[in-house]
């Protein structure tokens, strides 16, 4: 990849600002945890694994700056981070992992606590890189030379610490010499497919065609899609999948047309504490993202808007879960 989604530089977090892609490739750097929270809320940093990694670094960075009155402060930072976005479980998973480290080393010197927190955040990042690689290898076994793949939203390098989840499969196919063609749903309303997936795949010279979300059904009916691969924000024990709004519609279309539908996810996206997708909290976004997306007003003043950021696809629509452990028919198989 010729860009870095997240990086720790001199105990500061550096991230690519995804709100200005693809027009500008611009980075921000901060050692202020509140700025990192704002970046998560504004979707400068986005995608389930990337949010978790950013939160882990934010906690370590906050601890480094405060150096005092730790118990209360660390919990306050953790709670503010938890409040940034509700759906991706990776955020909560990473914060809990960091708090476990804090509790384990709470009686050590301040310097030791800080070192351990940075070490753990780096481990979370490194493990994500490795899981992405493995997801790519496992998923590529499903794809033949010449296949076409449809994807929704962005589950690529921009959404993770590594080469992505759904897009990792595509990058791995390319490395293995398989020629593939990708159709990227633009992904209303924030256009992660158009702004991010199309850009990312272009950078890596993967044949990508951008389509409006409404075009997916027609392409499937014409027999032009061999596979659908999407990422996930949270997958529950029964295999239900929360992912970007519109994923459910794509899954239903895929089933209707006999196209296999795969969900790529690292272990950090599997929420073992929830039984079904009904228990997942779905984030709602502001009406302006729908009525004035990217500055242009496209709806009448004061119109009522409902804008869930994610939906839940029931497990019955999923042909395979592509995880870092392998190809799974269900989540409980492990
Ligand atoms: O609102 P976003 O852009 O954070 O939503 C991202 C998605 O829905 C991704 O598909 C998901 O987080 C998986 S990323 C590997």
Short mmCIF file of C-alpha atoms and ligand atoms in Angstrom, two decimals:
data_model
loop_
_atom_site.label_atom_id
_atom_site.label_comp_id
_atom_site.label_asym_id
_atom_site.label_seq_id
_atom_site.Cartn_x
_atom_site.Cartn_y
_atom_site.Cartn_z
CA UNK A 1 0.00 0.00 0.00
CA UNK A 2 1.32 3.46 -0.79
CA UNK A 3 -0.56 4.99 2.14
CA UNK A 4 -0.72 4.32 5.89
CA UNK A 5 -4.17 4.35 7.47
CA UNK A 6 -2.85 4.60 11.04
CA UNK A 7 0.65 4.92 12.43
CA UNK A 8 2.25 5.75 15.76
CA UNK A 9 4.93 8.41 15.25
CA UNK A 10 6.83 9.68 18.32
CA UNK A 11 3.97 8.67 20.61
CA UNK A 12 1.49 10.58 18.45
CA UNK A 13 -1.19 9.02 16.27
CA UNK A 14 -0.96 9.82 12.56
CA UNK A 15 -3.93 8.97 10.36
CA UNK A 16 -5.00 9.52 6.79
CA UNK A 17 -8.00 11.87 6.82
CA UNK A 18 -10.60 9.76 4.97
CA UNK A 19 -13.10 12.63 4.77
CA UNK A 20 -11.05 14.34 2.05
CA UNK A 21 -10.25 11.27 -0.04
CA UNK A 22 -10.04 10.76 -2.97
CA UNK A 23 -9.33 14.41 -3.82
CA UNK A 24 -6.60 14.87 -1.23
CA UNK A 25 -4.25 12.44 0.43
CA UNK A 26 -3.76 14.29 3.66
CA UNK A 27 -2.58 13.14 7.08
CA UNK A 28 -3.35 14.42 10.57
CA UNK A 29 -1.22 13.87 13.66
CA UNK A 30 -2.25 14.28 17.28
CA UNK A 31 -1.29 13.43 20.83
CA UNK A 32 -4.64 14.66 22.15
CA UNK A 33 -7.05 11.77 22.75
CA UNK A 34 -10.05 14.06 22.31
CA UNK A 35 -8.91 14.93 18.80
CA UNK A 36 -8.70 11.21 18.06
CA UNK A 37 -12.27 10.77 19.33
CA UNK A 38 -13.40 13.60 17.07
CA UNK A 39 -11.60 11.95 14.14
CA UNK A 40 -13.50 8.70 14.83
CA UNK A 41 -16.84 10.52 15.09
CA UNK A 42 -16.20 12.47 11.86
CA UNK A 43 -15.14 9.27 10.05
CA UNK A 44 -11.64 10.60 9.39
CA UNK A 45 -10.73 7.23 10.86
CA UNK A 46 -13.37 4.62 10.10
CA UNK A 47 -13.94 0.93 9.50
CA UNK A 48 -14.35 -1.42 12.46
CA UNK A 49 -10.76 -2.66 12.95
CA UNK A 50 -9.23 0.80 12.33
CA UNK A 51 -11.51 2.38 14.94
CA UNK A 52 -10.39 -0.23 17.49
CA UNK A 53 -6.71 0.35 16.78
CA UNK A 54 -7.11 4.14 16.96
CA UNK A 55 -8.92 3.82 20.29
CA UNK A 56 -6.15 1.62 21.71
CA UNK A 57 -3.51 4.18 20.73
CA UNK A 58 -5.71 7.01 22.08
CA UNK A 59 -5.78 5.37 25.51
CA UNK A 60 -2.01 4.94 25.60
CA UNK A 61 -1.48 8.50 24.38
CA UNK A 62 -3.88 9.87 27.01
CA UNK A 63 -2.06 7.95 29.76
CA UNK A 64 1.29 9.34 28.59
CA UNK A 65 0.02 12.92 28.77
CA UNK A 66 -1.83 12.70 32.07
CA UNK A 67 0.80 10.87 34.19
CA UNK A 68 -1.34 11.31 37.35
CA UNK A 69 -4.69 10.47 39.03
CA UNK A 70 -4.91 7.47 36.81
CA UNK A 71 -7.86 5.30 37.83
CA UNK A 72 -10.52 7.92 37.26
CA UNK A 73 -8.84 9.43 34.24
CA UNK A 74 -8.31 6.17 32.34
CA UNK A 75 -11.93 5.17 32.90
CA UNK A 76 -13.10 8.59 31.74
CA UNK A 77 -11.05 8.30 28.53
CA UNK A 78 -12.30 4.75 27.97
CA UNK A 79 -15.92 5.86 28.41
CA UNK A 80 -15.51 8.82 26.05
CA UNK A 81 -13.99 6.48 23.46
CA UNK A 82 -16.84 3.99 23.91
CA UNK A 83 -19.33 6.79 23.23
CA UNK A 84 -17.75 7.70 19.88
CA UNK A 85 -19.47 5.06 17.72
CA UNK A 86 -21.77 2.30 18.99
CA UNK A 87 -21.90 -0.46 16.37
CA UNK A 88 -18.39 -1.75 15.58
CA UNK A 89 -17.49 -4.17 18.37
CA UNK A 90 -13.76 -3.81 17.61
CA UNK A 91 -13.85 -0.46 19.42
CA UNK A 92 -15.14 -2.02 22.66
CA UNK A 93 -12.93 -5.08 22.27
CA UNK A 94 -9.80 -2.90 21.96
CA UNK A 95 -10.75 -0.66 24.89
CA UNK A 96 -11.44 -3.68 27.13
CA UNK A 97 -8.10 -5.18 26.16
CA UNK A 98 -6.33 -1.92 27.06
CA UNK A 99 -8.18 -1.66 30.39
CA UNK A 100 -7.16 -5.24 31.26
CA UNK A 101 -3.54 -4.20 30.76
CA UNK A 102 -4.07 -1.11 32.89
CA UNK A 103 -5.54 -3.18 35.71
CA UNK A 104 -2.72 -5.73 35.43
CA UNK A 105 0.01 -3.07 35.77
CA UNK A 106 -1.87 -0.53 37.94
CA UNK A 107 0.51 -1.03 40.88
CA UNK A 108 3.65 -0.60 38.78
CA UNK A 109 5.43 2.71 38.11
CA UNK A 110 3.77 5.26 35.85
CA UNK A 111 6.50 4.67 33.30
CA UNK A 112 5.83 0.93 33.27
CA UNK A 113 2.07 1.44 32.90
CA UNK A 114 2.58 3.75 29.94
CA UNK A 115 5.06 1.40 28.28
CA UNK A 116 2.70 -1.54 28.70
CA UNK A 117 -0.23 0.42 27.27
CA UNK A 118 1.76 1.44 24.19
CA UNK A 119 3.02 -2.12 23.82
CA UNK A 120 -0.53 -3.50 23.94
CA UNK A 121 -1.82 -0.95 21.39
CA UNK A 122 1.04 -1.90 19.05
CA UNK A 123 0.16 -5.59 19.53
CA UNK A 124 -3.47 -4.87 18.61
CA UNK A 125 -2.26 -3.14 15.45
CA UNK A 126 0.20 -5.91 14.52
CA UNK A 127 -2.32 -8.67 15.16
CA UNK A 128 -4.78 -6.91 12.87
CA UNK A 129 -2.17 -6.77 10.10
CA UNK A 130 -1.64 -10.54 10.46
CA UNK A 131 -5.39 -11.30 10.57
CA UNK A 132 -5.94 -9.29 7.38
CA UNK A 133 -3.22 -11.28 5.58
CA UNK A 134 -4.77 -14.55 6.69
CA UNK A 135 -8.29 -13.47 5.71
CA UNK A 136 -6.92 -12.64 2.26
CA UNK A 137 -5.32 -16.06 1.89
CA UNK A 138 -8.39 -17.92 3.17
CA UNK A 139 -10.83 -15.94 1.03
CA UNK A 140 -8.76 -16.21 -2.14
CA UNK A 141 -9.39 -19.98 -2.16
CA UNK A 142 -13.00 -19.18 -3.11
CA UNK A 143 -12.09 -17.08 -6.15
CA UNK A 144 -11.08 -18.32 -9.61
CA UNK A 145 -9.15 -16.54 -12.33
CA UNK A 146 -11.55 -14.31 -14.26
CA UNK A 147 -14.20 -14.00 -11.50
CA UNK A 148 -16.17 -10.84 -10.77
CA UNK A 149 -16.73 -9.70 -7.18
CA UNK A 150 -19.17 -7.13 -5.86
CA UNK A 151 -18.43 -5.31 -2.62
CA UNK A 152 -20.27 -2.74 -0.50
CA UNK A 153 -18.80 0.12 1.56
CA UNK A 154 -15.06 -0.04 2.27
CA UNK A 155 -13.56 -3.04 4.03
CA UNK A 156 -10.07 -2.39 2.74
CA UNK A 157 -6.73 -1.14 4.00
CA UNK A 158 -8.39 2.15 4.88
CA UNK A 159 -10.69 0.32 7.30
CA UNK A 160 -8.04 -1.75 9.07
CA UNK A 161 -4.45 -1.79 10.24
CA UNK A 162 -3.46 -4.10 7.38
CA UNK A 163 -4.65 -4.88 3.85
CA UNK A 164 -8.32 -5.00 4.77
CA UNK A 165 -10.81 -7.82 5.12
CA UNK A 166 -13.09 -8.05 2.06
CA UNK A 167 -10.48 -6.23 -0.07
CA UNK A 168 -7.68 -8.40 1.35
CA UNK A 169 -9.21 -11.24 -0.66
CA UNK A 170 -8.91 -9.14 -3.82
CA UNK A 171 -5.32 -8.08 -3.10
CA UNK A 172 -4.36 -11.69 -2.42
CA UNK A 173 -5.99 -12.88 -5.65
CA UNK A 174 -3.95 -10.29 -7.53
CA UNK A 175 -0.76 -11.44 -5.83
CA UNK A 176 -1.59 -15.00 -6.83
CA UNK A 177 -1.90 -13.92 -10.44
CA UNK A 178 -5.70 -14.30 -10.67
CA UNK A 179 -7.35 -11.68 -12.84
CA UNK A 180 -10.45 -10.42 -11.11
CA UNK A 181 -12.96 -7.68 -11.79
CA UNK A 182 -14.53 -5.75 -8.90
CA UNK A 183 -17.80 -3.85 -8.84
CA UNK A 184 -17.89 -1.32 -5.99
CA UNK A 185 -21.27 -0.10 -4.71
CA UNK A 186 -20.98 3.65 -4.20
CA UNK A 187 -22.60 3.21 -0.74
CA UNK A 188 -24.99 6.01 0.04
CA UNK A 189 -25.00 8.33 1.87
CA UNK A 190 -21.30 8.78 2.72
CA UNK A 191 -19.98 7.10 -0.42
CA UNK A 192 -17.32 4.93 1.17
CA UNK A 193 -17.48 2.73 -1.94
CA UNK A 194 -16.96 5.58 -4.38
CA UNK A 195 -14.53 7.69 -2.37
CA UNK A 196 -12.53 4.96 -0.67
CA UNK A 197 -12.92 1.49 -2.20
CA UNK A 198 -12.65 2.72 -5.79
CA UNK A 199 -9.61 4.83 -4.86
CA UNK A 200 -7.91 2.08 -2.87
CA UNK A 201 -8.36 -0.56 -5.58
CA UNK A 202 -7.17 1.85 -8.26
CA UNK A 203 -3.98 2.47 -6.26
CA UNK A 204 -3.29 -1.26 -6.44
CA UNK A 205 -4.21 -1.55 -10.13
CA UNK A 206 -7.21 -3.78 -9.52
CA UNK A 207 -9.89 -3.59 -12.20
CA UNK A 208 -12.70 -1.73 -10.41
CA UNK A 209 -16.00 -0.44 -11.75
CA UNK A 210 -18.03 1.95 -9.63
CA UNK A 211 -21.81 1.42 -9.63
CA UNK A 212 -24.66 3.14 -7.86
CA UNK A 213 -26.15 1.00 -5.11
CA UNK A 214 -29.26 0.51 -7.24
CA UNK A 215 -27.32 -1.19 -10.03
CA UNK A 216 -26.29 -4.31 -8.07
CA UNK A 217 -29.59 -6.15 -8.70
CA UNK A 218 -29.47 -5.65 -12.44
CA UNK A 219 -25.88 -6.90 -12.66
CA UNK A 220 -26.75 -10.01 -10.66
CA UNK A 221 -29.77 -10.71 -12.87
CA UNK A 222 -27.53 -10.42 -15.91
CA UNK A 223 -25.21 -13.05 -14.38
CA UNK A 224 -22.32 -10.62 -14.17
CA UNK A 225 -21.47 -11.13 -10.49
CA UNK A 226 -19.79 -14.36 -9.32
CA UNK A 227 -19.35 -13.47 -5.63
CA UNK A 228 -20.27 -10.80 -3.11
CA UNK A 229 -17.71 -10.07 -0.38
CA UNK A 230 -18.38 -7.54 2.38
CA UNK A 231 -16.81 -6.70 5.73
CA UNK A 232 -18.54 -6.54 9.11
CA UNK A 233 -18.82 -4.28 12.12
CA UNK A 234 -20.13 -6.94 14.47
CA UNK A 235 -21.03 -10.60 14.05
CA UNK A 236 -23.01 -12.39 16.76
CA UNK A 237 -22.97 -16.03 17.93
CA UNK A 238 -25.79 -17.05 15.59
CA UNK A 239 -23.91 -15.50 12.64
CA UNK A 240 -25.99 -12.35 12.15
CA UNK A 241 -23.90 -9.57 10.60
CA UNK A 242 -24.01 -5.82 11.23
CA UNK A 243 -22.39 -3.96 8.36
CA UNK A 244 -22.86 -0.74 6.39
CA UNK A 245 -26.46 0.16 5.58
CA UNK A 246 -27.44 -1.52 2.33
CA UNK A 247 -25.56 -4.74 3.02
CA UNK A 248 -28.81 -6.57 3.83
CA UNK A 249 -30.34 -5.53 0.51
CA UNK A 250 -27.26 -6.83 -1.32
CA UNK A 251 -27.48 -10.13 0.60
CA UNK A 252 -31.15 -10.58 -0.32
CA UNK A 253 -30.37 -9.85 -3.97
CA UNK A 254 -27.48 -12.31 -3.91
CA UNK A 255 -29.69 -15.08 -2.49
CA UNK A 256 -32.41 -14.39 -5.08
CA UNK A 257 -29.86 -14.70 -7.89
CA UNK A 258 -27.87 -17.62 -6.50
CA UNK A 259 -24.72 -15.52 -5.97
CA UNK A 260 -22.62 -16.62 -2.96
CA UNK A 261 -22.43 -13.95 -0.25
CA UNK A 262 -19.31 -13.91 1.93
CA UNK A 263 -18.59 -11.90 5.07
CA UNK A 264 -14.91 -11.29 5.82
CA UNK A 265 -14.01 -10.59 9.44
CA UNK A 266 -11.15 -10.78 11.92
CA UNK A 267 -11.71 -12.39 15.32
CA UNK A 268 -11.97 -8.89 16.86
CA UNK A 269 -15.28 -8.38 15.01
CA UNK A 270 -16.89 -11.49 16.49
CA UNK A 271 -18.99 -10.46 19.50
CA UNK A 272 -19.23 -13.63 21.56
CA UNK A 273 -21.37 -11.82 24.16
CA UNK A 274 -24.36 -11.38 21.85
CA UNK A 275 -26.60 -14.19 20.66
CA UNK A 276 -28.34 -12.48 17.72
CA UNK A 277 -28.19 -9.35 15.61
CA UNK A 278 -31.34 -8.00 17.30
CA UNK A 279 -29.14 -7.08 20.26
CA UNK A 280 -26.78 -4.90 18.21
CA UNK A 281 -27.05 -1.14 18.68
CA UNK A 282 -27.29 0.51 15.29
CA UNK A 283 -25.75 3.97 14.98
CA UNK A 284 -27.94 6.71 13.52
CA UNK A 285 -26.22 9.52 11.66
CA UNK A 286 -27.22 13.14 11.20
CA UNK A 287 -29.87 14.15 8.66
CA UNK A 288 -27.41 16.50 6.92
CA UNK A 289 -25.40 13.52 5.68
CA UNK A 290 -28.47 12.61 3.61
CA UNK A 291 -29.91 16.01 2.73
CA UNK A 292 -26.67 17.97 2.23
CA UNK A 293 -24.07 15.28 1.68
CA UNK A 294 -20.76 16.87 0.63
CA UNK A 295 -22.23 20.37 0.65
CA UNK A 296 -25.00 20.20 -1.95
CA UNK A 297 -28.54 20.36 -0.63
CA UNK A 298 -30.53 17.58 -2.30
CA UNK A 299 -33.74 17.54 -0.25
CA UNK A 300 -36.28 20.11 0.91
CA UNK A 301 -35.64 22.06 4.11
CA UNK A 302 -36.94 20.39 7.27
CA UNK A 303 -37.78 17.05 5.64
CA UNK A 304 -37.77 14.19 8.15
CA UNK A 305 -34.79 11.87 7.67
CA UNK A 306 -34.00 8.41 9.01
CA UNK A 307 -30.37 7.47 8.53
CA UNK A 308 -29.15 4.27 10.19
CA UNK A 309 -25.45 3.78 9.45
CA UNK A 310 -25.66 -0.02 9.54
CA UNK A 311 -28.11 -2.87 9.04
CA UNK A 312 -28.18 -6.49 10.14
CA UNK A 313 -28.00 -9.33 7.64
CA UNK A 314 -29.41 -12.56 9.08
CA UNK A 315 -27.01 -15.50 9.15
CA UNK A 316 -29.11 -17.50 6.67
CA UNK A 317 -27.89 -15.22 3.85
CA UNK A 318 -24.19 -15.85 4.49
CA UNK A 319 -22.54 -18.56 2.37
CA UNK A 320 -19.22 -18.38 4.21
CA UNK A 321 -17.60 -16.31 6.92
CA UNK A 322 -14.04 -15.67 5.78
CA UNK A 323 -12.12 -15.35 9.04
CA UNK A 324 -8.44 -15.35 9.94
CA UNK A 325 -8.96 -18.97 11.04
CA UNK A 326 -10.47 -20.24 7.79
CA UNK A 327 -13.76 -20.51 5.93
CA UNK A 328 -16.65 -21.04 8.30
CA UNK A 329 -20.29 -21.91 7.65
CA UNK A 330 -21.23 -20.48 11.05
CA UNK A 331 -19.57 -18.55 13.86
CA UNK A 332 -19.83 -21.21 16.56
CA UNK A 333 -17.76 -23.67 14.51
CA UNK A 334 -14.43 -22.57 16.01
O1 LIG B 1 -19.31 3.89 8.82
P1 LIG B 1 -18.05 3.16 8.43
O2 LIG B 1 -17.43 3.72 7.19
O3 LIG B 1 -17.09 3.04 9.57
O4 LIG B 1 -18.55 1.68 8.07
C1 LIG B 1 -17.60 0.71 7.73
C2 LIG B 1 -18.18 -0.59 7.35
O5 LIG B 1 -19.38 -0.81 7.40
C3 LIG B 1 -17.21 -1.68 7.01
O6 LIG B 1 -17.76 -2.54 6.07
C4 LIG B 1 -16.86 -2.47 8.27
O7 LIG B 1 -16.45 -1.63 9.29
C5 LIG B 1 -15.81 -3.49 8.02
S1 LIG B 1 -14.22 -2.80 7.78
C6 LIG B 1 -13.11 -4.04 7.64
#
